[in-house]
CSV table of C-alpha atoms in Angstrom, one decimal:
chain,number,residue,atom,x,y,z
A,11,UNK,CA,26.9,-5.5,8.6
A,12,UNK,CA,24.2,-7.1,11.7
A,13,UNK,CA,21.6,-8.9,10.2
A,14,UNK,CA,18.2,-8.0,11.5
A,15,UNK,CA,15.6,-10.3,13.4
A,16,UNK,CA,11.8,-9.9,11.8
A,17,UNK,CA,9.7,-12.3,12.8
A,18,UNK,CA,6.4,-11.8,10.5
A,19,UNK,CA,3.0,-11.6,11.1
A,20,UNK,CA,0.5,-12.3,8.1
A,21,UNK,CA,1.0,-15.7,6.4
A,22,UNK,CA,-0.8,-14.7,3.0
A,23,UNK,CA,0.3,-11.9,1.4
A,24,UNK,CA,3.0,-12.7,4.2
A,25,UNK,CA,4.3,-15.9,2.9
A,26,UNK,CA,3.9,-15.0,-0.4
A,27,UNK,CA,5.9,-11.8,-0.1
A,28,UNK,CA,7.4,-10.6,2.4
A,29,UNK,CA,9.2,-14.0,3.9
A,30,UNK,CA,11.0,-14.6,0.2
A,31,UNK,CA,11.5,-10.6,0.1
A,32,UNK,CA,13.0,-10.8,3.8
A,33,UNK,CA,15.7,-14.5,3.4
A,34,UNK,CA,16.3,-12.4,0.0
A,35,UNK,CA,17.8,-9.7,1.6
A,36,UNK,CA,21.6,-9.2,2.5
A,37,UNK,CA,20.0,-7.8,5.7
A,38,UNK,CA,17.2,-9.5,6.7
A,39,UNK,CA,17.0,-12.7,8.6
A,40,UNK,CA,13.5,-14.2,9.4
A,41,UNK,CA,13.8,-15.3,13.3
A,42,UNK,CA,9.7,-16.2,14.3
A,43,UNK,CA,7.0,-16.6,12.0
A,44,UNK,CA,3.0,-15.9,13.6
A,45,UNK,CA,-0.4,-16.9,12.7
A,46,UNK,CA,-3.4,-17.0,15.2
A,47,UNK,CA,-3.6,-21.2,15.1
A,48,UNK,CA,-0.1,-22.0,16.9
A,49,UNK,CA,0.0,-25.9,14.7
A,50,UNK,CA,-0.5,-24.0,11.0
A,51,UNK,CA,2.4,-22.0,12.5
A,52,UNK,CA,4.7,-24.4,13.9
A,53,UNK,CA,4.0,-26.0,9.9
A,54,UNK,CA,5.3,-22.9,8.3
A,55,UNK,CA,8.0,-22.5,10.5
A,56,UNK,CA,9.7,-26.0,10.0
A,57,UNK,CA,8.7,-25.3,6.0
A,58,UNK,CA,11.5,-22.7,6.4
A,59,UNK,CA,13.8,-22.9,8.9
A,60,UNK,CA,13.1,-21.0,11.0
A,61,UNK,CA,13.1,-20.6,14.7
A,62,UNK,CA,10.0,-19.2,16.6
A,63,UNK,CA,6.5,-19.9,15.6
A,64,UNK,CA,4.1,-17.9,18.1
A,65,UNK,CA,0.0,-17.7,17.7
A,66,UNK,CA,0.5,-14.3,20.0
A,67,UNK,CA,1.9,-10.5,19.2
A,68,UNK,CA,2.7,-10.8,22.9
A,69,UNK,CA,4.7,-13.6,22.8
A,70,UNK,CA,5.8,-12.7,19.2
A,71,UNK,CA,7.4,-9.5,20.7
A,72,UNK,CA,9.0,-10.8,23.8
A,73,UNK,CA,10.9,-13.1,21.2
A,74,UNK,CA,14.9,-11.6,22.1
A,75,UNK,CA,15.6,-12.2,18.8
A,76,UNK,CA,13.0,-9.7,17.3
A,77,UNK,CA,14.5,-7.0,17.0
A,78,UNK,CA,11.4,-6.0,13.8
A,79,UNK,CA,7.6,-7.0,12.8
A,80,UNK,CA,6.2,-7.1,9.9
A,81,UNK,CA,2.1,-6.9,10.1
A,82,UNK,CA,0.7,-8.1,6.2
A,83,UNK,CA,-2.7,-9.3,8.2
A,84,UNK,CA,-6.0,-8.1,7.4
A,85,UNK,CA,-6.6,-5.0,8.4
A,86,UNK,CA,-9.4,-4.3,10.9
A,87,UNK,CA,-5.5,-6.3,12.8
A,88,UNK,CA,-3.7,-4.0,12.0
A,89,UNK,CA,-4.0,-1.4,15.2
A,90,UNK,CA,-3.6,-3.4,17.5
A,91,UNK,CA,-0.8,-5.6,15.7
A,92,UNK,CA,1.0,-2.8,15.5
A,93,UNK,CA,0.4,-0.4,18.4
A,94,UNK,CA,1.5,-4.4,20.9
A,95,UNK,CA,4.9,-4.1,17.9
A,96,UNK,CA,5.7,-0.6,18.7
A,97,UNK,CA,4.6,-0.3,22.5
A,98,UNK,CA,7.6,-3.6,22.8
A,99,UNK,CA,10.3,-1.2,21.7
A,100,UNK,CA,10.2,-2.4,17.9
A,101,UNK,CA,10.8,-1.8,14.8
A,102,UNK,CA,7.7,-2.1,12.1
A,103,UNK,CA,7.0,-2.5,8.5
A,104,UNK,CA,2.9,-2.2,8.2
A,105,UNK,CA,1.1,-2.8,5.0
A,106,UNK,CA,-1.7,-0.9,3.5
A,107,UNK,CA,-3.7,0.0,4.2
A,108,UNK,CA,-2.6,1.8,8.1
A,109,UNK,CA,-5.2,1.3,10.2
A,110,UNK,CA,-9.6,1.2,9.8
A,111,UNK,CA,-9.3,5.2,10.1
A,112,UNK,CA,-7.3,8.2,10.3
A,113,UNK,CA,-7.3,8.8,14.1
A,114,UNK,CA,-6.3,5.0,14.9
A,115,UNK,CA,-3.4,5.9,11.7
A,116,UNK,CA,-2.4,9.5,14.6
A,117,UNK,CA,-2.0,7.4,17.7
A,118,UNK,CA,0.4,5.3,15.5
A,119,UNK,CA,2.2,7.6,14.8
A,120,UNK,CA,2.4,9.3,17.8
A,121,UNK,CA,3.3,6.5,19.6
A,122,UNK,CA,6.4,5.2,16.9
A,123,UNK,CA,6.8,9.5,17.0
A,124,UNK,CA,6.6,9.4,21.6
A,125,UNK,CA,9.3,10.1,23.7
A,126,UNK,CA,9.8,6.5,25.3
A,127,UNK,CA,10.9,5.6,20.7
A,128,UNK,CA,12.5,7.5,19.1
A,129,UNK,CA,14.9,3.9,18.2
A,130,UNK,CA,12.0,2.4,16.9
A,131,UNK,CA,11.1,3.4,13.2
A,132,UNK,CA,8.3,2.3,11.2
A,133,UNK,CA,8.2,2.1,7.6
A,134,UNK,CA,4.8,1.3,5.5
A,135,UNK,CA,4.5,-1.0,2.4
A,136,UNK,CA,3.9,2.1,-0.6
A,137,UNK,CA,5.9,0.0,-3.1
A,138,UNK,CA,4.9,1.7,-6.4
A,139,UNK,CA,7.1,4.3,-4.7
A,140,UNK,CA,10.6,1.4,-5.9
A,141,UNK,CA,8.9,0.2,-8.8
A,142,UNK,CA,11.4,1.3,-11.8
A,143,UNK,CA,8.7,3.0,-14.2
A,144,UNK,CA,6.5,4.7,-12.0
A,145,UNK,CA,10.5,5.6,-9.8
A,146,UNK,CA,11.1,7.3,-14.0
A,147,UNK,CA,8.3,8.9,-14.1
A,148,UNK,CA,9.0,10.9,-10.9
A,149,UNK,CA,12.1,11.7,-12.2
A,150,UNK,CA,10.3,13.1,-15.4
A,151,UNK,CA,7.8,15.2,-13.0
A,152,UNK,CA,10.8,16.9,-11.2
A,153,UNK,CA,12.2,17.6,-13.7
A,154,UNK,CA,9.2,19.7,-15.7
A,155,UNK,CA,8.0,17.1,-18.5
A,156,UNK,CA,4.7,18.1,-18.6
A,157,UNK,CA,5.7,21.6,-18.0
A,158,UNK,CA,1.8,23.0,-15.8
A,159,UNK,CA,-0.2,20.1,-15.0
A,160,UNK,CA,-3.8,21.0,-16.1
A,161,UNK,CA,-5.5,17.6,-15.9
A,162,UNK,CA,-4.5,13.9,-14.2
A,163,UNK,CA,-6.2,10.8,-15.3
A,164,UNK,CA,-6.5,7.3,-13.3
A,165,UNK,CA,-7.4,4.0,-13.9
A,166,UNK,CA,-7.3,0.8,-12.0
A,167,UNK,CA,-9.8,-1.5,-13.5
A,168,UNK,CA,-8.7,-5.3,-13.3
A,169,UNK,CA,-11.3,-8.4,-12.6
A,170,UNK,CA,-10.6,-9.8,-9.7
A,171,UNK,CA,-13.8,-9.7,-7.5
A,172,UNK,CA,-15.6,-9.7,-10.9
A,173,UNK,CA,-16.8,-13.6,-10.3
A,174,UNK,CA,-19.6,-13.3,-8.4
A,175,UNK,CA,-19.3,-16.7,-6.6
A,176,UNK,CA,-16.3,-16.0,-5.7
A,177,UNK,CA,-16.5,-16.7,-1.1
A,178,UNK,CA,-18.1,-13.8,1.3
A,179,UNK,CA,-15.3,-12.7,4.3
A,180,UNK,CA,-14.2,-10.2,5.5
A,181,UNK,CA,-12.9,-8.2,2.0
A,182,UNK,CA,-16.6,-8.1,2.2
A,183,UNK,CA,-17.3,-6.1,4.9
A,184,UNK,CA,-16.8,-2.3,5.0
A,185,UNK,CA,-16.3,-2.3,9.2
A,186,UNK,CA,-13.8,-4.5,8.6
A,187,UNK,CA,-11.9,-2.2,5.7
A,188,UNK,CA,-13.0,-4.6,3.1
A,189,UNK,CA,-13.1,-3.2,-0.4
A,190,UNK,CA,-11.2,-1.5,-3.4
A,191,UNK,CA,-10.9,1.7,-1.8
A,192,UNK,CA,-9.0,0.2,1.1
A,193,UNK,CA,-6.9,-2.5,-1.0
A,194,UNK,CA,-5.8,0.1,-3.4
A,195,UNK,CA,-7.0,3.1,-3.2
A,196,UNK,CA,-4.9,3.6,0.1
A,197,UNK,CA,-1.6,3.3,-3.1
A,198,UNK,CA,-3.0,5.5,-5.1
A,199,UNK,CA,-3.2,8.2,-2.4
A,200,UNK,CA,0.2,7.1,-1.5
A,201,UNK,CA,1.2,8.0,-4.9
A,202,UNK,CA,-0.8,11.1,-5.7
A,203,UNK,CA,1.2,13.3,-2.8
A,204,UNK,CA,4.1,11.4,-3.9
A,205,UNK,CA,4.0,12.2,-7.4
A,206,UNK,CA,1.9,15.1,-7.5
A,207,UNK,CA,1.5,16.7,-4.0
A,208,UNK,CA,-0.6,17.5,-1.4
A,209,UNK,CA,-4.8,17.2,-2.3
A,210,UNK,CA,-6.8,19.8,-1.5
A,211,UNK,CA,-10.7,18.4,-2.0
A,212,UNK,CA,-11.7,15.5,-3.2
A,213,UNK,CA,-15.5,13.8,-4.1
A,214,UNK,CA,-15.5,10.7,-3.9
A,215,UNK,CA,-18.9,7.7,-5.0
A,216,UNK,CA,-18.0,4.3,-3.4
A,217,UNK,CA,-20.5,1.0,-5.3
A,218,UNK,CA,-21.2,-2.0,-4.6
A,219,UNK,CA,-21.4,-3.9,-8.1
A,220,UNK,CA,-21.8,-7.6,-6.3
A,221,UNK,CA,-24.3,-7.6,-3.6
A,222,UNK,CA,-24.4,-10.3,-2.4
A,223,UNK,CA,-21.6,-13.1,-2.3
A,224,UNK,CA,-21.8,-17.2,-0.9
A,225,UNK,CA,-20.4,-18.0,2.5
A,226,UNK,CA,-17.9,-21.0,2.9
A,227,UNK,CA,-19.9,-20.9,6.5
A,228,UNK,CA,-22.9,-20.7,6.2
A,229,UNK,CA,-23.6,-23.8,2.9
A,230,UNK,CA,-22.3,-21.5,0.1
A,231,UNK,CA,-25.6,-19.7,1.3
A,232,UNK,CA,-24.9,-15.9,-0.3
A,233,UNK,CA,-24.5,-13.0,2.5
A,234,UNK,CA,-24.6,-9.4,2.1
A,235,UNK,CA,-21.4,-7.9,0.7
A,236,UNK,CA,-21.0,-3.6,2.1
A,237,UNK,CA,-17.7,-2.9,1.3
A,238,UNK,CA,-17.3,-1.2,-2.0
A,239,UNK,CA,-15.7,-3.0,-5.3
A,240,UNK,CA,-16.0,0.4,-7.3
A,241,UNK,CA,-14.7,3.5,-7.1
A,242,UNK,CA,-14.8,7.0,-8.7
A,243,UNK,CA,-12.6,10.1,-7.7
A,244,UNK,CA,-13.1,13.5,-7.9
A,245,UNK,CA,-9.8,15.3,-6.3
A,246,UNK,CA,-8.8,18.9,-6.8
A,247,UNK,CA,-4.8,19.2,-6.1
A,248,UNK,CA,-3.0,22.1,-3.8
A,249,UNK,CA,-2.3,24.0,-6.7
A,250,UNK,CA,-5.9,24.1,-8.3
A,251,UNK,CA,-5.5,20.8,-10.9
A,252,UNK,CA,-7.6,18.0,-11.4
A,253,UNK,CA,-7.2,14.8,-10.5
A,254,UNK,CA,-9.9,11.9,-11.6
A,255,UNK,CA,-10.0,8.4,-10.1
A,256,UNK,CA,-12.0,5.2,-11.4
A,257,UNK,CA,-10.7,1.6,-9.4
A,258,UNK,CA,-12.8,-1.0,-9.5
A,259,UNK,CA,-12.2,-4.9,-8.6
A,260,UNK,CA,-14.8,-5.8,-10.6
A,261,UNK,CA,-14.5,-5.6,-14.2
A,262,UNK,CA,-13.6,-8.1,-17.2
A,263,UNK,CA,-11.3,-7.3,-19.0
A,264,UNK,CA,-10.4,-3.9,-17.8
A,265,UNK,CA,-7.9,-2.5,-19.2
A,266,UNK,CA,-5.2,-2.6,-15.3
A,267,UNK,CA,-3.1,0.0,-14.0
A,268,UNK,CA,-2.9,4.2,-15.7
A,269,UNK,CA,-1.7,7.5,-14.6
A,270,UNK,CA,-1.1,9.8,-17.6
A,271,UNK,CA,-0.6,13.4,-16.9
A,272,UNK,CA,-1.1,16.3,-19.0
A,273,UNK,CA,0.3,19.5,-19.2
A,274,UNK,CA,1.3,23.2,-21.7
A,275,UNK,CA,4.6,21.6,-22.8
A,276,UNK,CA,3.4,17.5,-22.5
A,277,UNK,CA,2.0,14.2,-22.0
A,278,UNK,CA,3.5,11.6,-19.5
A,279,UNK,CA,1.3,8.3,-19.9
A,280,UNK,CA,1.9,5.2,-17.8
A,281,UNK,CA,1.0,1.9,-17.2
A,282,UNK,CA,0.0,-1.8,-17.5
A,283,UNK,CA,-2.1,-4.5,-18.1
A,284,UNK,CA,-0.8,-6.7,-16.5
A,285,UNK,CA,-4.0,-8.8,-14.6
A,286,UNK,CA,-1.9,-11.2,-13.2
A,287,UNK,CA,1.3,-9.5,-11.4
A,288,UNK,CA,0.5,-6.3,-10.3
A,289,UNK,CA,4.2,-4.5,-10.4
A,290,UNK,CA,5.5,-6.4,-13.2
A,291,UNK,CA,4.3,-4.7,-17.5
A,292,UNK,CA,4.8,-0.9,-16.1
A,293,UNK,CA,5.7,1.1,-19.5
A,294,UNK,CA,6.1,4.6,-19.5
A,295,UNK,CA,5.4,7.3,-23.3
A,296,UNK,CA,6.3,10.3,-23.4
A,297,UNK,CA,6.1,13.3,-25.7
A,298,UNK,CA,6.3,17.0,-25.9
A,299,UNK,CA,4.6,19.9,-27.9
A,300,UNK,CA,2.2,17.6,-29.4
A,301,UNK,CA,4.1,15.0,-31.2
A,302,UNK,CA,2.6,11.5,-31.1
A,303,UNK,CA,3.5,9.0,-28.3
A,304,UNK,CA,6.8,7.3,-27.5
A,305,UNK,CA,8.0,5.1,-24.8
A,306,UNK,CA,10.3,5.8,-22.9
A,307,UNK,CA,13.7,3.9,-22.1
A,308,UNK,CA,14.0,3.5,-18.3
A,309,UNK,CA,17.4,3.6,-17.4
A,310,UNK,CA,19.5,0.7,-16.3
A,311,UNK,CA,20.5,2.1,-12.3
A,312,UNK,CA,16.8,1.7,-11.6
A,313,UNK,CA,16.1,-2.0,-12.7
A,314,UNK,CA,15.8,-4.2,-9.7
A,315,UNK,CA,18.6,-5.4,-9.9
A,316,UNK,CA,17.0,-8.8,-9.4
A,317,UNK,CA,13.6,-9.4,-10.3
A,318,UNK,CA,11.3,-12.5,-9.1
A,319,UNK,CA,8.4,-15.3,-10.5
A,320,UNK,CA,6.4,-12.6,-8.6
A,321,UNK,CA,6.6,-9.2,-9.3
A,322,UNK,CA,5.7,-8.0,-5.7
A,323,UNK,CA,8.6,-9.0,-4.7
A,324,UNK,CA,11.5,-7.4,-5.9
A,325,UNK,CA,9.3,-3.6,-5.0
A,326,UNK,CA,8.5,-4.9,-1.8
A,327,UNK,CA,13.4,-5.5,-0.9
A,328,UNK,CA,13.7,-2.4,-1.6
A,329,UNK,CA,11.3,-1.4,0.8
A,330,UNK,CA,12.9,-3.6,2.6
A,331,UNK,CA,15.9,-1.8,1.8
A,332,UNK,CA,14.8,1.3,2.8
A,333,UNK,CA,13.4,0.6,6.6
A,334,UNK,CA,17.6,-1.5,6.5
A,335,UNK,CA,18.9,2.1,5.3
A,336,UNK,CA,15.8,4.3,8.9
A,337,UNK,CA,17.1,1.3,11.4
A,338,UNK,CA,20.9,2.3,10.2
A,339,UNK,CA,20.4,6.1,11.1
A,340,UNK,CA,17.7,6.1,13.6
A,341,UNK,CA,15.2,7.6,12.0
A,342,UNK,CA,11.7,7.3,10.0
A,343,UNK,CA,12.6,7.3,6.2
A,344,UNK,CA,9.9,7.7,3.4
A,345,UNK,CA,7.4,6.3,3.4
A,346,UNK,CA,6.6,6.0,7.2
A,347,UNK,CA,3.7,6.3,9.5
A,348,UNK,CA,3.0,9.9,7.9
A,349,UNK,CA,2.4,9.0,4.4
A,350,UNK,CA,0.6,6.0,6.0
A,351,UNK,CA,-1.7,9.0,8.4
A,352,UNK,CA,-2.7,10.7,5.7
A,353,UNK,CA,-2.6,7.8,2.4
A,354,UNK,CA,-5.9,6.8,5.9
A,355,UNK,CA,-7.1,10.4,6.2
A,356,UNK,CA,-8.2,10.9,2.8
A,357,UNK,CA,-9.6,7.3,2.2
A,358,UNK,CA,-11.4,8.4,5.0
A,359,UNK,CA,-12.7,11.5,3.6
A,360,UNK,CA,-13.1,9.7,0.8
A,361,UNK,CA,-16.0,7.4,2.8
A,362,UNK,CA,-17.5,10.6,4.2
A,363,UNK,CA,-17.6,12.2,0.3
A,364,UNK,CA,-19.8,8.8,-0.9
A,365,UNK,CA,-22.4,9.1,2.7
A,366,UNK,CA,-23.0,12.7,2.9
A,367,UNK,CA,-23.0,12.8,-1.4
A,368,UNK,CA,-20.4,16.3,-1.0
A,369,UNK,CA,-17.3,18.1,-1.6
A,370,UNK,CA,-15.2,17.2,0.9
A,371,UNK,CA,-12.2,19.5,2.0
A,372,UNK,CA,-9.0,18.0,2.8
A,373,UNK,CA,-7.0,19.2,5.9
A,374,UNK,CA,-3.2,20.4,7.2
A,375,UNK,CA,-1.3,16.7,7.2
A,376,UNK,CA,0.9,18.2,9.8
A,377,UNK,CA,-2.2,19.7,11.8
A,378,UNK,CA,-4.3,16.4,11.9
A,379,UNK,CA,-1.7,14.7,13.5
A,380,UNK,CA,-1.4,17.6,15.4
A,381,UNK,CA,-4.8,18.5,16.6
A,382,UNK,CA,-6.5,16.3,20.2
């Protein structure tokens, strides 16, 4: 089948993961790259044999060979860039978090699903849905392995920003979408919805443990940080099941990423202590009827056909698989912008709960999408 010409926007995560992922995929061809500095865009294009280099999204989407665009820039750039892509009738693969607010995410969803954009496919890069151990967990939950769910506990504790000398940048600024809630909470909210269903209400606390960082653009002088680096959450799922979440990017020797599900028949534990790669290293354990936990083998059918030194690439290629499948079918498939809106909505409500110190009810997603 014909190749899909793709433009890569974002040269941090984009150059590390999106670019090699698209180049490895048999149906996609990177034909353009964007960087706000044209010389840097041209250098990247030259290094990777990419025909076009741009420092304007409008110029990028005007290239006839570009059928789809991936965006992996910082969150504060997502909305305007994605809007330009969708208005040009190009397919979109968007990194999380979707935007800065649920209203922005909803506007992108409506644009992608408008009558004028019926053939435009938008996919979110929610990679955890495509990691083998996670897919096995989903199968066991669907089969009723734990019985009636009594408690869900999620920890994602890493040390990526534990060093207080790490420079101040957009990640330190709440208004630009910085913080651990956007970086990891956006993923957590998506996989909670996928694995356990919708959230009924939530209570969240956002903490800024490192209150200032050196600004490299101001001789290293300390500049205030107002984005969260830790987050604690209590969620009540639609069926009444309690879910406890703890996220942090400033925990030296943090335990990594773990999901524990306790039910009437048994227990499932999924986790990885890999601090360097958030995809590599996941293992799954299970227990029924009070027996000891035992590791559950992941069947070959779920394993990645090829792994890479950077584990994120194999998971991203599976997201590209879904994007291409949706483009071929002419209709959006999960994870689409709809799932992106829901993740963003829960992020907004966490901010509201933190500001008010109260539990916040979560509206029905369909009602939120249709509200004016």
